[in-house]
Protein backbone atom coordinates (compact mmCIF):
# COMPACT_ATOMS: atom_id res chain seq x y z
CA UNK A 1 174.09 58.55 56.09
CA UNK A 2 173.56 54.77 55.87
CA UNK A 3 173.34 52.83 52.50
CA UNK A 4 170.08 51.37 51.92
CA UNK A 5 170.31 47.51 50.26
CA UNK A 6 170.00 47.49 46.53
CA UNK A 7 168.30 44.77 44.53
CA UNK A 8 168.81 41.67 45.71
CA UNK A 9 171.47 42.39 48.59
CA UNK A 10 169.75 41.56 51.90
CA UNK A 11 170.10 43.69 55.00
CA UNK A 12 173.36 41.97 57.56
CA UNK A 13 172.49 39.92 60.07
CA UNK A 14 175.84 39.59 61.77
CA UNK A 15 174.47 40.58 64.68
CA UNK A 16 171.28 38.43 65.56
CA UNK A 17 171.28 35.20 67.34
CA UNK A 18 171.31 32.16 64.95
CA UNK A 19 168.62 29.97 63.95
CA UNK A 20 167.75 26.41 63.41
CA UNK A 21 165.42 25.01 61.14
CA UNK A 22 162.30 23.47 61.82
CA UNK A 23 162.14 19.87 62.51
CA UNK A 24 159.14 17.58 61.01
CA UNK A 25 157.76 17.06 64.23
CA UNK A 26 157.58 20.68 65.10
CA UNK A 27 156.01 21.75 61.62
CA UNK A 28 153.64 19.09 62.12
CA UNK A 29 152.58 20.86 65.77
CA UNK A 30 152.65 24.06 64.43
CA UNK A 31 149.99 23.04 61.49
CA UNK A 32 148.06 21.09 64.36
CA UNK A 33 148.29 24.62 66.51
CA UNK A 34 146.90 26.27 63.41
CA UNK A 35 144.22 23.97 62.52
CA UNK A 36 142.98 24.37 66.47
CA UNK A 37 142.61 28.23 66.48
CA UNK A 38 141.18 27.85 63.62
CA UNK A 39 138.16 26.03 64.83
CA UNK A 40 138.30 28.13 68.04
CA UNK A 41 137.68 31.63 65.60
CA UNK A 42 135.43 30.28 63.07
CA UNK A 43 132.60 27.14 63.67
CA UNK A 44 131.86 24.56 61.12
CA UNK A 45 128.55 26.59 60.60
CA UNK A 46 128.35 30.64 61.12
CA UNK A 47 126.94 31.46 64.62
CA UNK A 48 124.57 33.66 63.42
CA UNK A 49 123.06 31.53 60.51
CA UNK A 50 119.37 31.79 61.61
CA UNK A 51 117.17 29.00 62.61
CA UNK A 52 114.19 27.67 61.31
CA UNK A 53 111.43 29.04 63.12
CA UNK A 54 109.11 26.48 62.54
CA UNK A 55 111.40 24.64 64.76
CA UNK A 56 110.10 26.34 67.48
CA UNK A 57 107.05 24.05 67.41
CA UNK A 58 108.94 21.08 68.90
CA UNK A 59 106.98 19.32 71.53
CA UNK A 60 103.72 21.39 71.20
CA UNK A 61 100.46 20.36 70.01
CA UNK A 62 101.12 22.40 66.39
CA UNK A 63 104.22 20.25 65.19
CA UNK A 64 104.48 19.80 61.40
CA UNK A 65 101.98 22.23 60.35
CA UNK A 66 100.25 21.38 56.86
CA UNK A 67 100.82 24.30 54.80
CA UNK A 68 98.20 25.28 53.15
CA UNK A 69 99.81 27.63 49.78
CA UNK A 70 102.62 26.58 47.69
CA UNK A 71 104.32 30.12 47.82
CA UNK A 72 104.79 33.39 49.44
CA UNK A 73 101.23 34.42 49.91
CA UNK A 74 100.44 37.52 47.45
CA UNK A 75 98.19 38.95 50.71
CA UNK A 76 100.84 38.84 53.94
CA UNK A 77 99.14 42.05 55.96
CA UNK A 78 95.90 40.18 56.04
CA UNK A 79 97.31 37.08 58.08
CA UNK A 80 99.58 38.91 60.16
CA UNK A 81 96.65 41.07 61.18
CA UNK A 82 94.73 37.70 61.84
CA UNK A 83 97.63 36.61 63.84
CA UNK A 84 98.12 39.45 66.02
CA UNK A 85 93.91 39.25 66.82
CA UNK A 86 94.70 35.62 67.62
CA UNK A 87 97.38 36.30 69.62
CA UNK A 88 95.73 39.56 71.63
CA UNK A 89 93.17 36.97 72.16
CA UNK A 90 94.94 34.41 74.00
CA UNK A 91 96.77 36.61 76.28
CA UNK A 92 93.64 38.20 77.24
CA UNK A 93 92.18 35.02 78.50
CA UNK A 94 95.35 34.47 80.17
CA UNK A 95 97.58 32.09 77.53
CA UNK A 96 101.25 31.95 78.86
CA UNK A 97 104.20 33.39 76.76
CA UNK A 98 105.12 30.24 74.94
CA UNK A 99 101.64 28.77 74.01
CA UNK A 100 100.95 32.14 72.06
CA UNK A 101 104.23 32.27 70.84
CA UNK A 102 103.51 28.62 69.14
CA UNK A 103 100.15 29.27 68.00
CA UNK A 104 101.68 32.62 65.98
CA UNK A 105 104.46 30.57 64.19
CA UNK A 106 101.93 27.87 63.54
CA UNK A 107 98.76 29.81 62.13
CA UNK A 108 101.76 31.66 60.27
CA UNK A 109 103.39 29.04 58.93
CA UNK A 110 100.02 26.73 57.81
CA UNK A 111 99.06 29.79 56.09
CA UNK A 112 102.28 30.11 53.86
CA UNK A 113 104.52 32.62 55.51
CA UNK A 114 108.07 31.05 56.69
CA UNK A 115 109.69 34.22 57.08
CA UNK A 116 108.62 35.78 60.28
CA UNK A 117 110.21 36.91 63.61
CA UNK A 118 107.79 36.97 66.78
CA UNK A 119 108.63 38.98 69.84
CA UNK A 120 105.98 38.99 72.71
CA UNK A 121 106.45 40.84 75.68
CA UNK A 122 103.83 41.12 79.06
CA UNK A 123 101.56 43.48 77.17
CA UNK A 124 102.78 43.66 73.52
CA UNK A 125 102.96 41.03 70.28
CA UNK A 126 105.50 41.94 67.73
CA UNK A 127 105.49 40.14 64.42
CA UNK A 128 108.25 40.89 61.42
CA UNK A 129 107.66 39.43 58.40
CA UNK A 130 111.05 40.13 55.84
CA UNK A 131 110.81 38.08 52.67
CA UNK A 132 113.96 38.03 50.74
CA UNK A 133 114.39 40.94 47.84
CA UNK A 134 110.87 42.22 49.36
CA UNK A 135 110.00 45.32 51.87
CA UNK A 136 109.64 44.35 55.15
CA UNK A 137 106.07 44.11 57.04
CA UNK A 138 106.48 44.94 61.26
CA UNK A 139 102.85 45.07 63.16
CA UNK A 140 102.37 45.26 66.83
CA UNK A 141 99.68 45.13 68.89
CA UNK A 142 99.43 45.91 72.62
CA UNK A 143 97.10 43.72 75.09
CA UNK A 144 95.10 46.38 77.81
CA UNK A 145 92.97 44.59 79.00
CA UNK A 146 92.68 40.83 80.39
CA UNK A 147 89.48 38.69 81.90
CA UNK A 148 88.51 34.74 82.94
CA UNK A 149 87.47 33.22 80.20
CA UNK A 150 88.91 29.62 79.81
CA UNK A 151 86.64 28.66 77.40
CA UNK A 152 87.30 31.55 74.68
CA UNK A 153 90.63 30.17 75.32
CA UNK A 154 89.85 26.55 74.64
CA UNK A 155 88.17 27.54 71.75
CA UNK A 156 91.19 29.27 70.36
CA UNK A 157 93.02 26.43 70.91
CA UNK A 158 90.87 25.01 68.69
CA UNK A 159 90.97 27.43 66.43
CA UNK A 160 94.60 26.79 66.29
CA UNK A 161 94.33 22.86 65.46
CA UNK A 162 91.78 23.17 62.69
CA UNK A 163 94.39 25.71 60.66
CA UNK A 164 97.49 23.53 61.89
CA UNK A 165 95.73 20.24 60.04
CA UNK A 166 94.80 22.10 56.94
CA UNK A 167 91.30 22.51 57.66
CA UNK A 168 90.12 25.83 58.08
CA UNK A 169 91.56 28.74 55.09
CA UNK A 170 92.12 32.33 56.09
CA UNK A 171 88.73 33.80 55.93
CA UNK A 172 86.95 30.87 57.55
CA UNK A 173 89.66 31.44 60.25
CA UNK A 174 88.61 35.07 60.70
CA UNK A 175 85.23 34.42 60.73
CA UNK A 176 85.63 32.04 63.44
CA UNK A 177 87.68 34.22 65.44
CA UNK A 178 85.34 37.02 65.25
CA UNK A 179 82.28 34.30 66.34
CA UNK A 180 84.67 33.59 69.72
CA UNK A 181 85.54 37.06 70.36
CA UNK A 182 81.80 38.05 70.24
CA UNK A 183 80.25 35.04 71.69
CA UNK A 184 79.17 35.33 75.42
CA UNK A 185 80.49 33.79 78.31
CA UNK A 186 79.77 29.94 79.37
CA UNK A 187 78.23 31.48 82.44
CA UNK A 188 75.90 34.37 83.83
CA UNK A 189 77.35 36.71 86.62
CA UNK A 190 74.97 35.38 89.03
CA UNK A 191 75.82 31.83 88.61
CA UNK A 192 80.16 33.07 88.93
CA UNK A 193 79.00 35.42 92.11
CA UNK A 194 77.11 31.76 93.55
CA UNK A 195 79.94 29.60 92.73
CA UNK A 196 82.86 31.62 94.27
CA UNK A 197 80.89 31.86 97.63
CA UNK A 198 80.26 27.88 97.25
CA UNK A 199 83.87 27.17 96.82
CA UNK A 200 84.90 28.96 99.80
CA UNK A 201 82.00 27.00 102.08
CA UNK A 202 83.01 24.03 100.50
CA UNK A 203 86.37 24.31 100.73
CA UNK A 204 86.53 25.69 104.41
CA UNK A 205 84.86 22.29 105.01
CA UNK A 206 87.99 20.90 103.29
CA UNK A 207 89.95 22.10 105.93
CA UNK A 208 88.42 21.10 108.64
CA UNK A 209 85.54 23.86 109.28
CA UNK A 210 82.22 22.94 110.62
CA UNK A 211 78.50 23.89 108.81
CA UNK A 212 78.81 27.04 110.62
CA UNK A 213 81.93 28.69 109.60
CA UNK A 214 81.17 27.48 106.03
CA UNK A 215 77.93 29.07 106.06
CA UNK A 216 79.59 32.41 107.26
CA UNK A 217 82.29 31.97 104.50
CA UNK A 218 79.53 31.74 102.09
CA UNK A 219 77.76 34.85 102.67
CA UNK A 220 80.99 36.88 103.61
CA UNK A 221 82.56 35.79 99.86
CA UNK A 222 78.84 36.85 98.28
CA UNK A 223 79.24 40.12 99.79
CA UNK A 224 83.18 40.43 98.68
CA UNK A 225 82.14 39.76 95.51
CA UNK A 226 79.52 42.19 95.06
CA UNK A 227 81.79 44.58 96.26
CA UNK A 228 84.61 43.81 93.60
CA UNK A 229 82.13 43.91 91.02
CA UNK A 230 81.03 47.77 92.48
CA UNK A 231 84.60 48.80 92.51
CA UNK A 232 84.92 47.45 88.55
CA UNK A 233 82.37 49.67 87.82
CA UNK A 234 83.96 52.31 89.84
CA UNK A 235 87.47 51.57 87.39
CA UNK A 236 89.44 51.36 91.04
CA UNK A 237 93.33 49.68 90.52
CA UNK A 238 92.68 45.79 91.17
CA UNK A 239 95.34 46.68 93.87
CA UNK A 240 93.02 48.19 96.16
CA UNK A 241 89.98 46.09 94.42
CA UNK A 242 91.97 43.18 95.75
CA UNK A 243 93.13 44.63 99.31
CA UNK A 244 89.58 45.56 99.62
CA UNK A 245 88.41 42.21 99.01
CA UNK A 246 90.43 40.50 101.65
CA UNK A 247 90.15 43.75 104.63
CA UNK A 248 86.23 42.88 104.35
CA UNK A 249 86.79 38.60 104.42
CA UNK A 250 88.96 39.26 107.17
CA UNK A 251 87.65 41.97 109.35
CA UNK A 252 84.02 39.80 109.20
CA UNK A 253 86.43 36.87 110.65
CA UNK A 254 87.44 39.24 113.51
CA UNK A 255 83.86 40.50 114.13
CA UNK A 256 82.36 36.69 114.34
CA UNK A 257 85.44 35.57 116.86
CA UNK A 258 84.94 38.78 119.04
CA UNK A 259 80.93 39.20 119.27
CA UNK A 260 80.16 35.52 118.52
CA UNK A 261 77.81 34.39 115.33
CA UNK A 262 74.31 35.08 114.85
CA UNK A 263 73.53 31.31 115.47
CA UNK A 264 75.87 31.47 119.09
CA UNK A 265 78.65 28.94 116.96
CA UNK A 266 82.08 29.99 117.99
CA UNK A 267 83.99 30.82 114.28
CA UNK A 268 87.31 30.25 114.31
CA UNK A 269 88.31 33.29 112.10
CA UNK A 270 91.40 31.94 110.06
CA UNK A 271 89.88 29.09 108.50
CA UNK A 272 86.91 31.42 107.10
CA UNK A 273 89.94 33.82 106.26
CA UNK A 274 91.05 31.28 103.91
CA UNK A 275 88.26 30.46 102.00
CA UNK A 276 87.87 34.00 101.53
CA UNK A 277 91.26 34.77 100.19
CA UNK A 278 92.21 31.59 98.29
CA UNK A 279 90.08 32.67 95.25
CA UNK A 280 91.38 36.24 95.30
CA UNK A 281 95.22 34.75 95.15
CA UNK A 282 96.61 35.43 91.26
CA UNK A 283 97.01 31.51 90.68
CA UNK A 284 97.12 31.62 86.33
CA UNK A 285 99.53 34.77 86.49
CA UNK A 286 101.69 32.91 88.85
CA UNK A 287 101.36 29.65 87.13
CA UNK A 288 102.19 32.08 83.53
CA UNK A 289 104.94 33.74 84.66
CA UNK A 290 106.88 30.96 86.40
CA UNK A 291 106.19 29.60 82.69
CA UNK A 292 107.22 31.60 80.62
CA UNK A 293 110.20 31.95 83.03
CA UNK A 294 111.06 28.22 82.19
CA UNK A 295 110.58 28.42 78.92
CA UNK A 296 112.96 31.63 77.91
CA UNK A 297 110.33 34.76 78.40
CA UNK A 298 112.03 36.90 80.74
CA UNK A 299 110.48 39.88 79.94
CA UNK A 300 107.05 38.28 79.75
CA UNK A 301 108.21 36.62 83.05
CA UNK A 302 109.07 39.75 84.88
CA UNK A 303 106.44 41.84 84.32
CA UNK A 304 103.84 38.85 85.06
CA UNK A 305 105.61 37.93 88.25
CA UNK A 306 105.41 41.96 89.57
CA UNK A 307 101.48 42.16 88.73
CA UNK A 308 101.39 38.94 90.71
CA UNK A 309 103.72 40.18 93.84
CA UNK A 310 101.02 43.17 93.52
CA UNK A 311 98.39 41.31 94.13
CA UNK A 312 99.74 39.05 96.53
CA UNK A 313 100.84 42.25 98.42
CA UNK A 314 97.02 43.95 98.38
CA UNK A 315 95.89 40.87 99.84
CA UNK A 316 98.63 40.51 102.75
CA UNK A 317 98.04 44.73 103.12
CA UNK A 318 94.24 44.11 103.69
CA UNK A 319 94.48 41.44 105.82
CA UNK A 320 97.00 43.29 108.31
CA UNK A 321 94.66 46.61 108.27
CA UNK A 322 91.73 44.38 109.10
CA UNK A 323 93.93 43.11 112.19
CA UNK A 324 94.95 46.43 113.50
CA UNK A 325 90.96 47.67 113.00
CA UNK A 326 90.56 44.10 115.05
CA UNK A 327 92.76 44.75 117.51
CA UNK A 328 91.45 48.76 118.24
CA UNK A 329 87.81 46.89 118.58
CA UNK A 330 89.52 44.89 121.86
CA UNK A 331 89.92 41.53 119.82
CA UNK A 332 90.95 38.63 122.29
CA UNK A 333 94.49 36.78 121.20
CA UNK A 334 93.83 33.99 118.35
CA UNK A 335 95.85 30.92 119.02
CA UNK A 336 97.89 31.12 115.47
CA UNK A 337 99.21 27.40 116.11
CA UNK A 338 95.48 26.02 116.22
CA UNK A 339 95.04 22.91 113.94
CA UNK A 340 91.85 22.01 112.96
CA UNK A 341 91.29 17.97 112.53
CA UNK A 342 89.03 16.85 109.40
CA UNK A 343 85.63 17.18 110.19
CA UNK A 344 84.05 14.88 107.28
CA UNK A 345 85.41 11.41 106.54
CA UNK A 346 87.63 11.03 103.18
CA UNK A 347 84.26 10.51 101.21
CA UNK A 348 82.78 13.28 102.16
CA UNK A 349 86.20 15.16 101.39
CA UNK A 350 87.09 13.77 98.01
CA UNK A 351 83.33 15.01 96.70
CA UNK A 352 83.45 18.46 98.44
CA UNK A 353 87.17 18.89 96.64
CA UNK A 354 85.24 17.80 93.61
CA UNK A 355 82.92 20.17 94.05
CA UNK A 356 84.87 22.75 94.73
CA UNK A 357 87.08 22.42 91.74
CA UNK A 358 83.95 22.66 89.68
CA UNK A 359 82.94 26.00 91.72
CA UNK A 360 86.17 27.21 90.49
CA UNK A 361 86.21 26.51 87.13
CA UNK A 362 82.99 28.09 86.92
CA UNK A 363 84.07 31.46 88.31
CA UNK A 364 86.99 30.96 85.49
CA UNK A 365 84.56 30.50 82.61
CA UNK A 366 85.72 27.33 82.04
CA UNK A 367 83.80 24.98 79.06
CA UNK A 368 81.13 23.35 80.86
CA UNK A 369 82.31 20.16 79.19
CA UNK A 370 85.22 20.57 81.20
CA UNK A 371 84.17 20.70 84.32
CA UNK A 372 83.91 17.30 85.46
CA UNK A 373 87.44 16.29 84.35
CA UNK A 374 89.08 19.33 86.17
CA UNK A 375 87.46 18.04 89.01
CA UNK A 376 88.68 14.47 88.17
CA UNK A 377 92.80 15.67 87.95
CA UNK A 378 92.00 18.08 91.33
CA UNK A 379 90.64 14.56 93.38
CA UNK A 380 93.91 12.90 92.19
CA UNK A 381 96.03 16.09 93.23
CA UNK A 382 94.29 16.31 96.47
CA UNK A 383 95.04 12.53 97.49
CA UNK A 384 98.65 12.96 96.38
CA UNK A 385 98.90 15.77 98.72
CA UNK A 386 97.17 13.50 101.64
CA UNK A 387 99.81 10.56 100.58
CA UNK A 388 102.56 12.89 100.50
CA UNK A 389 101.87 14.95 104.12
CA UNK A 390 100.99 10.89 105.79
CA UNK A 391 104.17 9.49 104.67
CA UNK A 392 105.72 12.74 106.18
CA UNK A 393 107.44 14.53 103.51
CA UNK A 394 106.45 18.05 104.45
CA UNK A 395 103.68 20.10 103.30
CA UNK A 396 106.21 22.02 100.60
CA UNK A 397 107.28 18.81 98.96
CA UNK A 398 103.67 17.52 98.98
CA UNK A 399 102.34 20.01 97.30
CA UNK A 400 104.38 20.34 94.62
CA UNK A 401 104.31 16.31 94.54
CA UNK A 402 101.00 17.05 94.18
CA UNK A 403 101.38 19.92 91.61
CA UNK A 404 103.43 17.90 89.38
CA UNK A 405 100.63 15.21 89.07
CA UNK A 406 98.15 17.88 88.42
CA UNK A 407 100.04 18.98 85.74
CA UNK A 408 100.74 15.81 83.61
CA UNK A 409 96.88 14.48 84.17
CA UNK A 410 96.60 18.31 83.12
CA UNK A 411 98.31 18.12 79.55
CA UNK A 412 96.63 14.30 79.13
CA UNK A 413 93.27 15.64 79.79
CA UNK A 414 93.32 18.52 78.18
CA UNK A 415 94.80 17.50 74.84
CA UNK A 416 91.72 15.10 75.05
CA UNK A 417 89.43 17.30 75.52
CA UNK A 418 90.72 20.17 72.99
CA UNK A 419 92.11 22.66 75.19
CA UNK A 420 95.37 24.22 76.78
CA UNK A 421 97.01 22.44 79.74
CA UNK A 422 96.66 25.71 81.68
CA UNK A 423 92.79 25.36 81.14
CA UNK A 424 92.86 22.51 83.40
CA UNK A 425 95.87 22.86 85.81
CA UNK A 426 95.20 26.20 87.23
CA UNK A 427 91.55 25.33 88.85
CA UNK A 428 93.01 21.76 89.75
CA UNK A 429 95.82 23.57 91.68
CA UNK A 430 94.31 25.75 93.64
CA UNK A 431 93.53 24.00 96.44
CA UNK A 432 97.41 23.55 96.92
CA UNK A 433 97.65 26.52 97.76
CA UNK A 434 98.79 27.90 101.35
CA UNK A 435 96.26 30.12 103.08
CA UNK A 436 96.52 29.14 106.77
CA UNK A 437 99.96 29.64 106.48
CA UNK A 438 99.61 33.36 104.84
CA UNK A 439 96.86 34.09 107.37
CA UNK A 440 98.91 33.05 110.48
CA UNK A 441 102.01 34.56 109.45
CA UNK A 442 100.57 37.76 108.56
CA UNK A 443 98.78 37.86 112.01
CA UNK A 444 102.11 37.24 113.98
CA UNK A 445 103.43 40.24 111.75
CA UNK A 446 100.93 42.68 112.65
CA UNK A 447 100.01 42.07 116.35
CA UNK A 448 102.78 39.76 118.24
CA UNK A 449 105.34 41.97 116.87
CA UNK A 450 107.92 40.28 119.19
CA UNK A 451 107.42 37.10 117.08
CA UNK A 452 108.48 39.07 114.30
CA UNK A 453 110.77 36.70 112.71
CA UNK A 454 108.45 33.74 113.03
CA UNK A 455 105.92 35.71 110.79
CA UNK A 456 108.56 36.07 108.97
CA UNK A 457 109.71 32.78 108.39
CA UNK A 458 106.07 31.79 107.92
CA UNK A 459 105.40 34.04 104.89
CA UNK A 460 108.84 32.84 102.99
CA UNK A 461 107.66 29.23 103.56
CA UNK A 462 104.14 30.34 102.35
CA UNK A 463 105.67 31.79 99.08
CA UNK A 464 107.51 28.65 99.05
CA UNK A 465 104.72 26.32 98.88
CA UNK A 466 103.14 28.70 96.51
CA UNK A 467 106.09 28.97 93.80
CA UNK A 468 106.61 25.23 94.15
CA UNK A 469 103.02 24.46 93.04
CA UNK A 470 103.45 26.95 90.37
CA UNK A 471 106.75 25.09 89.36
CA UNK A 472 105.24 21.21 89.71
CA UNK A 473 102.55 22.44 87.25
CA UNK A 474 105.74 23.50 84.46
CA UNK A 475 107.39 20.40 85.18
CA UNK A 476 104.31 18.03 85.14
CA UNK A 477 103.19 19.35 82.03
CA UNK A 478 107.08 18.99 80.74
CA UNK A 479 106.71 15.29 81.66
CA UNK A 480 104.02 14.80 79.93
CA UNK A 481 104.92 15.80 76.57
CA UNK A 482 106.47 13.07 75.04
CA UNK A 483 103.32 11.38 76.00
CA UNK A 484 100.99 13.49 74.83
CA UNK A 485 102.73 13.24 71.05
CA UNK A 486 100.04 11.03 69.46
CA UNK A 487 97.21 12.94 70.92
CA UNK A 488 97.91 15.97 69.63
CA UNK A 489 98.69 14.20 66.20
CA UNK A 490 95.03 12.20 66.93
CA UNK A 491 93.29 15.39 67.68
CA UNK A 492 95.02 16.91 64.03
CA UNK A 493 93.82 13.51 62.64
CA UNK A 494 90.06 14.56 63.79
CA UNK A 495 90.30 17.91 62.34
CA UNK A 496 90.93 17.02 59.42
CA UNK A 497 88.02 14.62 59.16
CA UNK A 498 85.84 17.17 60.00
């Protein structure tokens, strides 16, 4: 048995290599070496140190909220309650992710609570509100249910500003909130049911369609609408509301080009498709979800962009039943490649755009007061997409050319006016939008099945176009932030007057 060392006596070390000591230079690498992985394991400031929210008002309209209390405020259920209403509001008149997001951590914040956490998904609003050395408040509150009203939303907006600058307390702001939830639409159901059959004649004239296949877009889109507004009563799916829609648009197309019109006019069925079918395409949802995409929302995103790929399906499912029904009936070929030249001069077209920008923002519920600029920023889109397909740099490019435009005059005008850039954007764009190309493609698709890959190739360019207007609207409205800074400060300015 071995000897252990005693004391001071060290172990021998006869028999391991020799070493030198360390030069200055390499204890000066070595302390270098240490002061780098150092840095690499631990940051100047803790990684999970957590971030002001309020931050998360940078470059919206609610920057620098005044705060209204000097402390915690004694009474923190009642304005998270009054958030989450605010909040259910907005995304049932079709707010996107980030705007409601915003207008939580503002209202919040003005009204003396720093320390909350928001999470919003597609149909839920989660707000946590954890004060230090107190218990921890967590509501939620799920959104069922959604419908056009613009206005309610531009009066939320509002809503929003007036607390932001310090003018409106709590209870006034609950009060109000109640007054928009109750108050009626801007518009009657007869005068929406009108307007969506004048925006298709209208805008079938935009294309290129004579008096006669507008007048037969009119009355088929009166009749489509009745029969959406039977089927709400009925509580069907909008999926089959929507594919019901566009099977009765189209198959009335069909019927016209096979038997002829009442007035003997030869209808050339895919330019009354498209007036049919433009207004039935999920524009804000698309428009929201490529939004909140951009700006971090996955979830949000996802389950925004399925409800739209939905509806876009029901549509492109009731057109193609309406062509096989067409086809049983002995419906001659339609020559898919047929352009149609304008059939007004520019004039004529830059009013009925007008006009049918104003027909749309009526079947939105837009504010009647902003009607007329809509219409304005939709002109200006419309000409940029005229520039942009005469200097010859393709109808996808163009129209998102044109999108972007739409929405920075979006953002100026609407700040202006008191309102979400959404608001103003979404009835401005729609005329971007690709129906000809969705109608053709879907016909080569269901009846020249040999030209199945051109259908093919038409639909992807379709959804192009359509995802490209969606994304010029994020991007113009990005653009136009920094110069929208003093009118949202302006607009603060006013409410505070008041």
């Amino acid at each position: 048995m071995t000897k252990q060392p005693r004391g001071g006596n060290r172990p021998h070390t006869e028999g391991l290599p020799k070493t030198e000591p360390l030069t200055a230079s390499q204890v000066h690498q070595n302390a270098a070496a240490k002061r780098m992985l150092r840095r690499l394991v631990q940051s100047e400031s803790p990684p999970t140190a957590p971030l002001s929210i309020v931050d998360r008002l940078t470059g919206s309209p609610y920057a620098n909220p005044m705060i209204q209390v000097g402390g915690i405020d004694a009474s923190a259920r009642k304005t998270m309650d009054f958030a989450l209403r605010l909040a259910e509001s907005m995304f049932r008149y079709g707010a996107g992710a980030l705007e409601v997001e915003t207008s939580i951590i503002a209202v919040t914040a003005a009204l003396g609570l720093s320390n909350i956490e928001v999470d919003i998904t597609n149909q839920s609003v989660a707000i946590n509100y954890a004060p230090q050395d107190q218990t921890p408040i967590s509501l939620l509150r799920v959104v069922r249910s959604w419908t056009n009203n613009y206005a309610g939303l531009a009066k939320v907006h509002q809503l929003v500003t007036d607390i932001v600058a310090g003018g409106v307390g709590r209870d006034e702001a609950i009060r109000r909130l109640d007054e928009i939830i109750r108050s009626p639409k801007p518009f009657p159901r007869w005068m929406v049911t009108v307007a969506f059959g004048v925006f298709s004649a209208v805008f079938v004239g935009v294309l290129g369609g004579g008096p006669g296949a507008s007048g037969i877009a009119f009355a088929s889109n009166l009749l489509i609408s009745l029969l959406a507004r039977q089927l709400g009563r009925w509580r069907t799916p909008d999926f089959f509301n929507t594919a019901a829609c566009s099977f009765v648009v189209t198959l009335i197309a069909l019927l016209m080009w096979r038997f002829g019109s009442p007035v003997g006019i030869q209808i050339a069925p895919a330019i009354v498709v498209v007036g049919g079918i433009l207004l039935l395409l999920p524009t804000g949802r698309l428009v929201s979800s490529v939004q909140d995409a951009i700006n971090g929302f996955p979830v949000t995103a996802a389950g925004r962009f399925l409800s739209t790929v939905l509806t876009f399906g029901a549509l492109v499912a009731g057109i193609a039943v309406a062509f096989v029904v067409g086809d049983m009936t002995g419906m001659e070929p339609i020559n898919v490649t047929e352009t149609f030249p304008p059939a007004y001069p520019l004039w004529a077209l830059v009013i009925m755009v007008a006009v049918a920008v104003v027909a749309i923002g009526i079947t939105e519920q837009t504010d009647w007061k902003l009607l007329l600029p809509t219409a304005a920023v939709g002109v200006v889109g419309h000409l940029v997409l005229i520039a942009g397909e005469t200097l010859g740099v393709g109808p996808r490019f163009s129209a998102a050319l044109a999108a972007v435009v739409i929405g920075l005059l979006a953002r100026v005008v609407a700040l202006r006016m008191g309102a979400p850039q959404l608001v103003v954007a979404v009835p401005a764009a729609l005329i971007l939008l690709p129906g000809l190309t969705i109608f053709r493609s879907m016909y080569v698709l269901t009846i020249e099945e040999s030209e199945i890959l051109l259908g093919a190739g038409g639909m992807l360019s379709a959804g192009a176009i359509v995802f490209g207007v969606a994304g010029g609207i994020v991007l113009g409205d990005t653009l136009a932030r920094p110069l929208t800074r003093s009118l949202a400060s302006n607009e603060r300015r006013r409410a505070r007057r008041r």
